[in-house]
């Protein structure tokens, strides 16, 4: 069975500090990996994805994610958090060869001033 | 994504009523999806369509049906709504299986 785990329901960081939102997965094959962000009363917005190549992927709004094949992880990172980064973050995986996405349960990120 | 629209944005209905949620896209994508979001559960796939003639069940299709009227339109129906279908519903589109999915703004459905 395909599964995606976001082990932390909430992550709290101070503005200016680095942030990490964790994601691990259990799927067959070599999946494509995604991060989405959801602001209140909005749909999901694409942040970044990993398909192949460099393990460090850079995305929108200064976010990046590190792929670790041996640990089956795809953690989202940002060197310096902003209050405006406060939102709900979802990790998703797409096992080959389907077009289906499997989502984690989401991590609420709060950045305080 | 403004290229993916959903109507209505909010709907309150009663148990047993038939409800249709509509999704339209101007991105020219051939693949469309319906998800529901419940607090603490993430998003779960209800149905997906890879083209007008191809409809597939997702992980939670019971109690739902869909119609792909055209490449740009994909509707979700609840034939007889029940309270545990109260949720936030999202439509998404993608060009190919490997591509990013783009989401609509969502429909908040409440079944009393």
PDB file of C-alpha atoms in Angstrom:
ATOM      1  CA  UNK A   1       0.000   0.000   0.000  1.00  0.00           C
ATOM      2  CA  UNK A   2       1.109   3.499  -0.779  1.00  0.00           C
ATOM      3  CA  UNK A   3       1.477   5.853   2.157  1.00  0.00           C
ATOM      4  CA  UNK A   4       2.835   9.277   2.983  1.00  0.00           C
ATOM      5  CA  UNK A   5       3.644  10.370   6.508  1.00  0.00           C
ATOM      6  CA  UNK A   6       4.017  13.858   7.856  1.00  0.00           C
ATOM      7  CA  UNK A   7       4.994  13.076  11.431  1.00  0.00           C
ATOM      8  CA  UNK A   8       4.353  16.539  12.831  1.00  0.00           C
ATOM      9  CA  UNK A   9       0.846  17.997  12.870  1.00  0.00           C
ATOM     10  CA  UNK A  10       2.287  21.372  13.813  1.00  0.00           C
ATOM     11  CA  UNK A  11       5.623  23.126  13.466  1.00  0.00           C
ATOM     12  CA  UNK A  12       6.290  26.406  15.217  1.00  0.00           C
ATOM     13  CA  UNK A  13       9.311  28.591  14.455  1.00  0.00           C
ATOM     14  CA  UNK A  14      10.390  32.138  15.060  1.00  0.00           C
ATOM     15  CA  UNK A  15      10.707  34.510  12.153  1.00  0.00           C
ATOM     16  CA  UNK A  16      14.214  34.485  10.748  1.00  0.00           C
ATOM     17  CA  UNK A  17      14.971  30.962  11.950  1.00  0.00           C
ATOM     18  CA  UNK A  18      15.338  28.025   9.591  1.00  0.00           C
ATOM     19  CA  UNK A  19      12.353  25.729   9.206  1.00  0.00           C
ATOM     20  CA  UNK A  20      11.933  22.082   8.304  1.00  0.00           C
ATOM     21  CA  UNK A  21       8.698  20.256   7.570  1.00  0.00           C
ATOM     22  CA  UNK A  22       9.188  16.513   7.428  1.00  0.00           C
ATOM     23  CA  UNK A  23       7.822  13.957   4.994  1.00  0.00           C
ATOM     24  CA  UNK A  24       8.504  10.254   4.596  1.00  0.00           C
ATOM     25  CA  UNK A  25       6.870   7.862   2.187  1.00  0.00           C
ATOM     26  CA  UNK A  26       6.346   4.217   1.447  1.00  0.00           C
ATOM     27  CA  UNK A  27       5.574   3.527  -2.200  1.00  0.00           C
ATOM     28  CA  UNK A  28       6.681   1.099  -4.849  1.00  0.00           C
ATOM     29  CA  UNK A  29       9.172   2.129  -7.512  1.00  0.00           C
ATOM     30  CA  UNK A  30      10.713   5.565  -7.840  1.00  0.00           C
ATOM     31  CA  UNK A  31       7.944   8.072  -7.191  1.00  0.00           C
ATOM     32  CA  UNK A  32       7.666  11.709  -8.091  1.00  0.00           C
ATOM     33  CA  UNK A  33       7.526  13.851  -4.952  1.00  0.00           C
ATOM     34  CA  UNK A  34       5.672  17.118  -4.400  1.00  0.00           C
ATOM     35  CA  UNK A  35       5.065  19.835  -1.831  1.00  0.00           C
ATOM     36  CA  UNK A  36       1.948  21.971  -1.825  1.00  0.00           C
ATOM     37  CA  UNK A  37       0.915  24.845   0.438  1.00  0.00           C
ATOM     38  CA  UNK A  38      -2.602  25.846   1.450  1.00  0.00           C
ATOM     39  CA  UNK A  39      -3.384  29.277   2.826  1.00  0.00           C
ATOM     40  CA  UNK A  40      -6.665  29.810   4.730  1.00  0.00           C
ATOM     41  CA  UNK A  41      -9.745  29.621   2.511  1.00  0.00           C
ATOM     42  CA  UNK A  42      -7.623  28.906  -0.544  1.00  0.00           C
ATOM     43  CA  UNK A  43      -6.854  25.960  -2.765  1.00  0.00           C
ATOM     44  CA  UNK A  44      -3.543  24.147  -2.814  1.00  0.00           C
ATOM     45  CA  UNK A  45      -0.621  25.875  -4.450  1.00  0.00           C
ATOM     46  CA  UNK A  46       2.306  23.965  -5.944  1.00  0.00           C
ATOM     47  CA  UNK A  47       5.665  24.681  -4.279  1.00  0.00           C
ATOM     48  CA  UNK A  48       8.144  22.260  -5.807  1.00  0.00           C
ATOM     49  CA  UNK A  49       8.675  18.727  -7.071  1.00  0.00           C
ATOM     50  CA  UNK A  50      11.360  16.108  -7.433  1.00  0.00           C
ATOM     51  CA  UNK A  51      11.442  13.780 -10.415  1.00  0.00           C
ATOM     52  CA  UNK A  52      15.080  12.887 -10.837  1.00  0.00           C
ATOM     53  CA  UNK A  53      18.547  14.401 -10.613  1.00  0.00           C
ATOM     54  CA  UNK A  54      19.935  16.661  -7.885  1.00  0.00           C
ATOM     55  CA  UNK A  55      18.644  15.679  -4.458  1.00  0.00           C
ATOM     56  CA  UNK A  56      18.132  19.323  -3.476  1.00  0.00           C
ATOM     57  CA  UNK A  57      15.181  20.879  -5.256  1.00  0.00           C
ATOM     58  CA  UNK A  58      14.471  24.595  -5.195  1.00  0.00           C
ATOM     59  CA  UNK A  59      10.937  25.917  -5.419  1.00  0.00           C
ATOM     60  CA  UNK A  60       8.743  28.947  -4.957  1.00  0.00           C
ATOM     61  CA  UNK A  61       9.015  31.560  -2.180  1.00  0.00           C
ATOM     62  CA  UNK A  62      12.527  30.501  -1.169  1.00  0.00           C
ATOM     63  CA  UNK A  63      11.552  26.948  -0.240  1.00  0.00           C
ATOM     64  CA  UNK A  64      13.661  23.929  -1.057  1.00  0.00           C
ATOM     65  CA  UNK A  65      13.366  20.230  -0.384  1.00  0.00           C
ATOM     66  CA  UNK A  66      15.900  17.497   0.103  1.00  0.00           C
ATOM     67  CA  UNK A  67      15.307  14.047  -1.316  1.00  0.00           C
ATOM     68  CA  UNK A  68      16.895  11.115   0.515  1.00  0.00           C
ATOM     69  CA  UNK A  69      16.343   7.823  -1.252  1.00  0.00           C
ATOM     70  CA  UNK A  70      17.756   5.595   1.477  1.00  0.00           C
ATOM     71  CA  UNK A  71      15.542   7.176   4.114  1.00  0.00           C
ATOM     72  CA  UNK A  72      12.587   7.594   1.711  1.00  0.00           C
ATOM     73  CA  UNK A  73      12.222  11.163   2.866  1.00  0.00           C
ATOM     74  CA  UNK A  74      11.509  14.481   1.193  1.00  0.00           C
ATOM     75  CA  UNK A  75      11.784  17.212   3.811  1.00  0.00           C
ATOM     76  CA  UNK A  76      10.788  20.792   3.045  1.00  0.00           C
ATOM     77  CA  UNK A  77      13.178  23.503   4.195  1.00  0.00           C
ATOM     78  CA  UNK A  78      13.664  27.224   4.220  1.00  0.00           C
ATOM     79  CA  UNK A  79      16.750  28.995   5.577  1.00  0.00           C
ATOM     80  CA  UNK A  80      14.884  31.955   7.078  1.00  0.00           C
ATOM     81  CA  UNK A  81      11.175  31.754   7.901  1.00  0.00           C
ATOM     82  CA  UNK A  82       8.710  34.585   7.364  1.00  0.00           C
ATOM     83  CA  UNK A  83       5.438  35.202   9.195  1.00  0.00           C
ATOM     84  CA  UNK A  84       3.746  35.014   5.798  1.00  0.00           C
ATOM     85  CA  UNK A  85       4.942  31.395   5.462  1.00  0.00           C
ATOM     86  CA  UNK A  86       2.359  30.386   8.074  1.00  0.00           C
ATOM     87  CA  UNK A  87       0.075  27.921   6.308  1.00  0.00           C
ATOM     88  CA  UNK A  88      -0.804  24.253   5.935  1.00  0.00           C
ATOM     89  CA  UNK A  89       1.791  22.217   4.025  1.00  0.00           C
ATOM     90  CA  UNK A  90       1.141  18.952   2.225  1.00  0.00           C
ATOM     91  CA  UNK A  91       3.597  16.405   0.958  1.00  0.00           C
ATOM     92  CA  UNK A  92       2.407  14.217  -1.928  1.00  0.00           C
ATOM     93  CA  UNK A  93       3.843  11.314  -3.908  1.00  0.00           C
ATOM     94  CA  UNK A  94       3.023   9.911  -7.318  1.00  0.00           C
ATOM     95  CA  UNK A  95       4.060   6.275  -7.731  1.00  0.00           C
ATOM     96  CA  UNK A  96       4.853   5.287 -11.292  1.00  0.00           C
ATOM     97  CA  UNK A  97       3.250   4.761 -13.723  1.00  0.00           C
ATOM     98  CA  UNK A  98      -0.063   6.201 -12.507  1.00  0.00           C
ATOM     99  CA  UNK A  99      -1.151   9.823 -12.416  1.00  0.00           C
ATOM    100  CA  UNK A 100      -2.550   9.497  -8.920  1.00  0.00           C
ATOM    101  CA  UNK A 101      -1.274  11.596  -6.048  1.00  0.00           C
ATOM    102  CA  UNK A 102      -1.164  10.325  -2.488  1.00  0.00           C
ATOM    103  CA  UNK A 103      -1.162  13.059   0.149  1.00  0.00           C
ATOM    104  CA  UNK A 104       0.111  13.257   3.682  1.00  0.00           C
ATOM    105  CA  UNK A 105      -2.201  14.586   6.355  1.00  0.00           C
ATOM    106  CA  UNK A 106      -0.628  18.016   6.350  1.00  0.00           C
ATOM    107  CA  UNK A 107       1.556  20.023   8.719  1.00  0.00           C
ATOM    108  CA  UNK A 108       0.422  23.362  10.078  1.00  0.00           C
ATOM    109  CA  UNK A 109       3.364  25.753  10.063  1.00  0.00           C
ATOM    110  CA  UNK A 110       3.187  28.787  12.326  1.00  0.00           C
ATOM    111  CA  UNK A 111       5.893  31.421  12.184  1.00  0.00           C
ATOM    112  CA  UNK A 112       5.697  33.926  14.999  1.00  0.00           C
ATOM    113  CA  UNK A 113       7.199  37.423  14.860  1.00  0.00           C
TER     114      UNK A 113
ATOM    115  CA  UNK B   1      -5.077  28.628  -9.678  1.00  0.00           C
ATOM    116  CA  UNK B   2      -7.465  31.038 -11.458  1.00  0.00           C
ATOM    117  CA  UNK B   3      -7.528  28.798 -14.526  1.00  0.00           C
ATOM    118  CA  UNK B   4      -9.389  26.157 -12.520  1.00  0.00           C
ATOM    119  CA  UNK B   5     -12.778  27.289 -11.252  1.00  0.00           C
ATOM    120  CA  UNK B   6     -15.280  25.560  -9.012  1.00  0.00           C
ATOM    121  CA  UNK B   7     -18.946  26.311  -8.444  1.00  0.00           C
ATOM    122  CA  UNK B   8     -20.489  26.783  -6.001  1.00  0.00           C
ATOM    123  CA  UNK B   9     -17.864  27.926  -3.514  1.00  0.00           C
ATOM    124  CA  UNK B  10     -20.093  27.214  -0.561  1.00  0.00           C
ATOM    125  CA  UNK B  11     -23.173  25.038  -0.263  1.00  0.00           C
ATOM    126  CA  UNK B  12     -25.381  24.024   2.607  1.00  0.00           C
ATOM    127  CA  UNK B  13     -27.847  21.229   1.955  1.00  0.00           C
ATOM    128  CA  UNK B  14     -29.949  18.651   3.768  1.00  0.00           C
ATOM    129  CA  UNK B  15     -29.574  14.919   4.109  1.00  0.00           C
ATOM    130  CA  UNK B  16     -30.967  13.067   1.121  1.00  0.00           C
ATOM    131  CA  UNK B  17     -30.655  15.910  -1.386  1.00  0.00           C
ATOM    132  CA  UNK B  18     -28.855  15.523  -4.702  1.00  0.00           C
ATOM    133  CA  UNK B  19     -25.936  17.879  -5.106  1.00  0.00           C
ATOM    134  CA  UNK B  20     -23.700  18.652  -8.068  1.00  0.00           C
ATOM    135  CA  UNK B  21     -20.345  20.364  -7.822  1.00  0.00           C
ATOM    136  CA  UNK B  22     -18.842  21.700 -11.009  1.00  0.00           C
ATOM    137  CA  UNK B  23     -15.292  22.223 -12.148  1.00  0.00           C
ATOM    138  CA  UNK B  24     -14.087  24.041 -15.253  1.00  0.00           C
ATOM    139  CA  UNK B  25     -10.578  24.660 -16.501  1.00  0.00           C
ATOM    140  CA  UNK B  26      -9.010  26.793 -19.181  1.00  0.00           C
ATOM    141  CA  UNK B  27      -5.553  25.234 -18.942  1.00  0.00           C
ATOM    142  CA  UNK B  28      -6.143  22.811 -21.797  1.00  0.00           C
ATOM    143  CA  UNK B  29      -5.289  19.858 -19.579  1.00  0.00           C
ATOM    144  CA  UNK B  30      -6.688  16.463 -20.382  1.00  0.00           C
ATOM    145  CA  UNK B  31      -6.588  15.032 -16.884  1.00  0.00           C
ATOM    146  CA  UNK B  32      -8.971  16.074 -14.108  1.00  0.00           C
ATOM    147  CA  UNK B  33      -9.405  14.947 -10.518  1.00  0.00           C
ATOM    148  CA  UNK B  34     -11.792  15.320  -7.578  1.00  0.00           C
ATOM    149  CA  UNK B  35     -10.523  15.252  -3.992  1.00  0.00           C
ATOM    150  CA  UNK B  36     -12.071  15.808  -0.612  1.00  0.00           C
ATOM    151  CA  UNK B  37     -10.254  17.348   2.324  1.00  0.00           C
ATOM    152  CA  UNK B  38     -11.142  16.592   5.921  1.00  0.00           C
ATOM    153  CA  UNK B  39      -9.284  18.094   8.886  1.00  0.00           C
ATOM    154  CA  UNK B  40      -6.393  15.873   9.919  1.00  0.00           C
ATOM    155  CA  UNK B  41      -6.848  13.503   6.979  1.00  0.00           C
ATOM    156  CA  UNK B  42      -5.230  15.380   4.136  1.00  0.00           C
ATOM    157  CA  UNK B  43      -6.704  15.033   0.658  1.00  0.00           C
ATOM    158  CA  UNK B  44      -8.250  11.839  -0.603  1.00  0.00           C
ATOM    159  CA  UNK B  45      -8.978  11.039  -4.221  1.00  0.00           C
ATOM    160  CA  UNK B  46     -12.633  10.479  -5.141  1.00  0.00           C
ATOM    161  CA  UNK B  47     -12.551  10.111  -8.948  1.00  0.00           C
ATOM    162  CA  UNK B  48     -10.207  10.947 -11.761  1.00  0.00           C
ATOM    163  CA  UNK B  49     -10.470  11.199 -15.523  1.00  0.00           C
ATOM    164  CA  UNK B  50      -7.638  10.988 -18.033  1.00  0.00           C
ATOM    165  CA  UNK B  51      -9.842  12.042 -20.934  1.00  0.00           C
ATOM    166  CA  UNK B  52     -13.523  12.431 -21.771  1.00  0.00           C
ATOM    167  CA  UNK B  53     -14.050   8.697 -22.213  1.00  0.00           C
ATOM    168  CA  UNK B  54     -11.903   7.571 -19.296  1.00  0.00           C
ATOM    169  CA  UNK B  55     -13.313   7.721 -15.748  1.00  0.00           C
ATOM    170  CA  UNK B  56     -11.698   5.971 -12.813  1.00  0.00           C
ATOM    171  CA  UNK B  57     -12.585   5.474  -9.171  1.00  0.00           C
ATOM    172  CA  UNK B  58     -10.282   6.777  -6.499  1.00  0.00           C
ATOM    173  CA  UNK B  59      -9.941   5.583  -2.930  1.00  0.00           C
ATOM    174  CA  UNK B  60     -13.268   6.934  -1.623  1.00  0.00           C
ATOM    175  CA  UNK B  61     -15.742   6.827  -4.536  1.00  0.00           C
ATOM    176  CA  UNK B  62     -18.708   5.302  -2.667  1.00  0.00           C
ATOM    177  CA  UNK B  63     -21.637   7.716  -2.546  1.00  0.00           C
ATOM    178  CA  UNK B  64     -20.262   9.837  -5.389  1.00  0.00           C
ATOM    179  CA  UNK B  65     -20.521   9.873  -9.170  1.00  0.00           C
ATOM    180  CA  UNK B  66     -18.876  12.004 -11.839  1.00  0.00           C
ATOM    181  CA  UNK B  67     -19.471  13.223 -15.359  1.00  0.00           C
ATOM    182  CA  UNK B  68     -16.867  14.480 -17.826  1.00  0.00           C
ATOM    183  CA  UNK B  69     -19.003  16.588 -20.117  1.00  0.00           C
ATOM    184  CA  UNK B  70     -16.074  17.951 -22.115  1.00  0.00           C
ATOM    185  CA  UNK B  71     -12.330  18.151 -21.828  1.00  0.00           C
ATOM    186  CA  UNK B  72     -12.712  21.327 -19.775  1.00  0.00           C
ATOM    187  CA  UNK B  73     -15.554  20.266 -17.468  1.00  0.00           C
ATOM    188  CA  UNK B  74     -15.717  17.643 -14.756  1.00  0.00           C
ATOM    189  CA  UNK B  75     -18.693  17.430 -12.370  1.00  0.00           C
ATOM    190  CA  UNK B  76     -19.035  15.606  -9.078  1.00  0.00           C
ATOM    191  CA  UNK B  77     -22.460  14.473  -7.855  1.00  0.00           C
ATOM    192  CA  UNK B  78     -23.693  13.320  -4.510  1.00  0.00           C
ATOM    193  CA  UNK B  79     -26.847  11.376  -5.335  1.00  0.00           C
ATOM    194  CA  UNK B  80     -28.194  11.410  -1.780  1.00  0.00           C
ATOM    195  CA  UNK B  81     -26.092  13.566   0.498  1.00  0.00           C
ATOM    196  CA  UNK B  82     -25.316  12.442   4.038  1.00  0.00           C
ATOM    197  CA  UNK B  83     -23.717  14.401   6.902  1.00  0.00           C
ATOM    198  CA  UNK B  84     -20.369  12.607   6.727  1.00  0.00           C
ATOM    199  CA  UNK B  85     -19.935  14.032   3.228  1.00  0.00           C
ATOM    200  CA  UNK B  86     -19.492  17.429   4.840  1.00  0.00           C
ATOM    201  CA  UNK B  87     -16.032  18.452   3.669  1.00  0.00           C
ATOM    202  CA  UNK B  88     -13.980  20.721   1.447  1.00  0.00           C
ATOM    203  CA  UNK B  89     -13.935  19.482  -2.143  1.00  0.00           C
ATOM    204  CA  UNK B  90     -11.182  20.265  -4.616  1.00  0.00           C
ATOM    205  CA  UNK B  91     -10.903  19.821  -8.327  1.00  0.00           C
ATOM    206  CA  UNK B  92      -7.459  19.528  -9.918  1.00  0.00           C
ATOM    207  CA  UNK B  93      -6.054  19.234 -13.419  1.00  0.00           C
ATOM    208  CA  UNK B  94      -2.836  18.103 -15.023  1.00  0.00           C
ATOM    209  CA  UNK B  95      -1.503  17.799 -18.553  1.00  0.00           C
ATOM    210  CA  UNK B  96       0.015  14.358 -18.205  1.00  0.00           C
ATOM    211  CA  UNK B  97       0.430  11.803 -15.471  1.00  0.00           C
ATOM    212  CA  UNK B  98       3.914  13.055 -14.640  1.00  0.00           C
ATOM    213  CA  UNK B  99       2.947  16.676 -14.466  1.00  0.00           C
ATOM    214  CA  UNK B 100       2.041  18.921 -11.587  1.00  0.00           C
ATOM    215  CA  UNK B 101      -1.607  19.023 -10.580  1.00  0.00           C
ATOM    216  CA  UNK B 102      -3.208  22.457 -10.343  1.00  0.00           C
ATOM    217  CA  UNK B 103      -6.032  22.960  -7.890  1.00  0.00           C
ATOM    218  CA  UNK B 104      -9.209  24.967  -7.908  1.00  0.00           C
ATOM    219  CA  UNK B 105     -10.258  27.151  -4.958  1.00  0.00           C
ATOM    220  CA  UNK B 106     -12.467  24.480  -3.417  1.00  0.00           C
ATOM    221  CA  UNK B 107     -16.133  24.037  -2.545  1.00  0.00           C
ATOM    222  CA  UNK B 108     -17.118  23.921   1.097  1.00  0.00           C
ATOM    223  CA  UNK B 109     -20.078  21.556   1.398  1.00  0.00           C
ATOM    224  CA  UNK B 110     -22.140  21.191   4.559  1.00  0.00           C
ATOM    225  CA  UNK B 111     -24.772  18.462   4.792  1.00  0.00           C
ATOM    226  CA  UNK B 112     -27.210  18.935   7.658  1.00  0.00           C
TER     227      UNK B 112
END
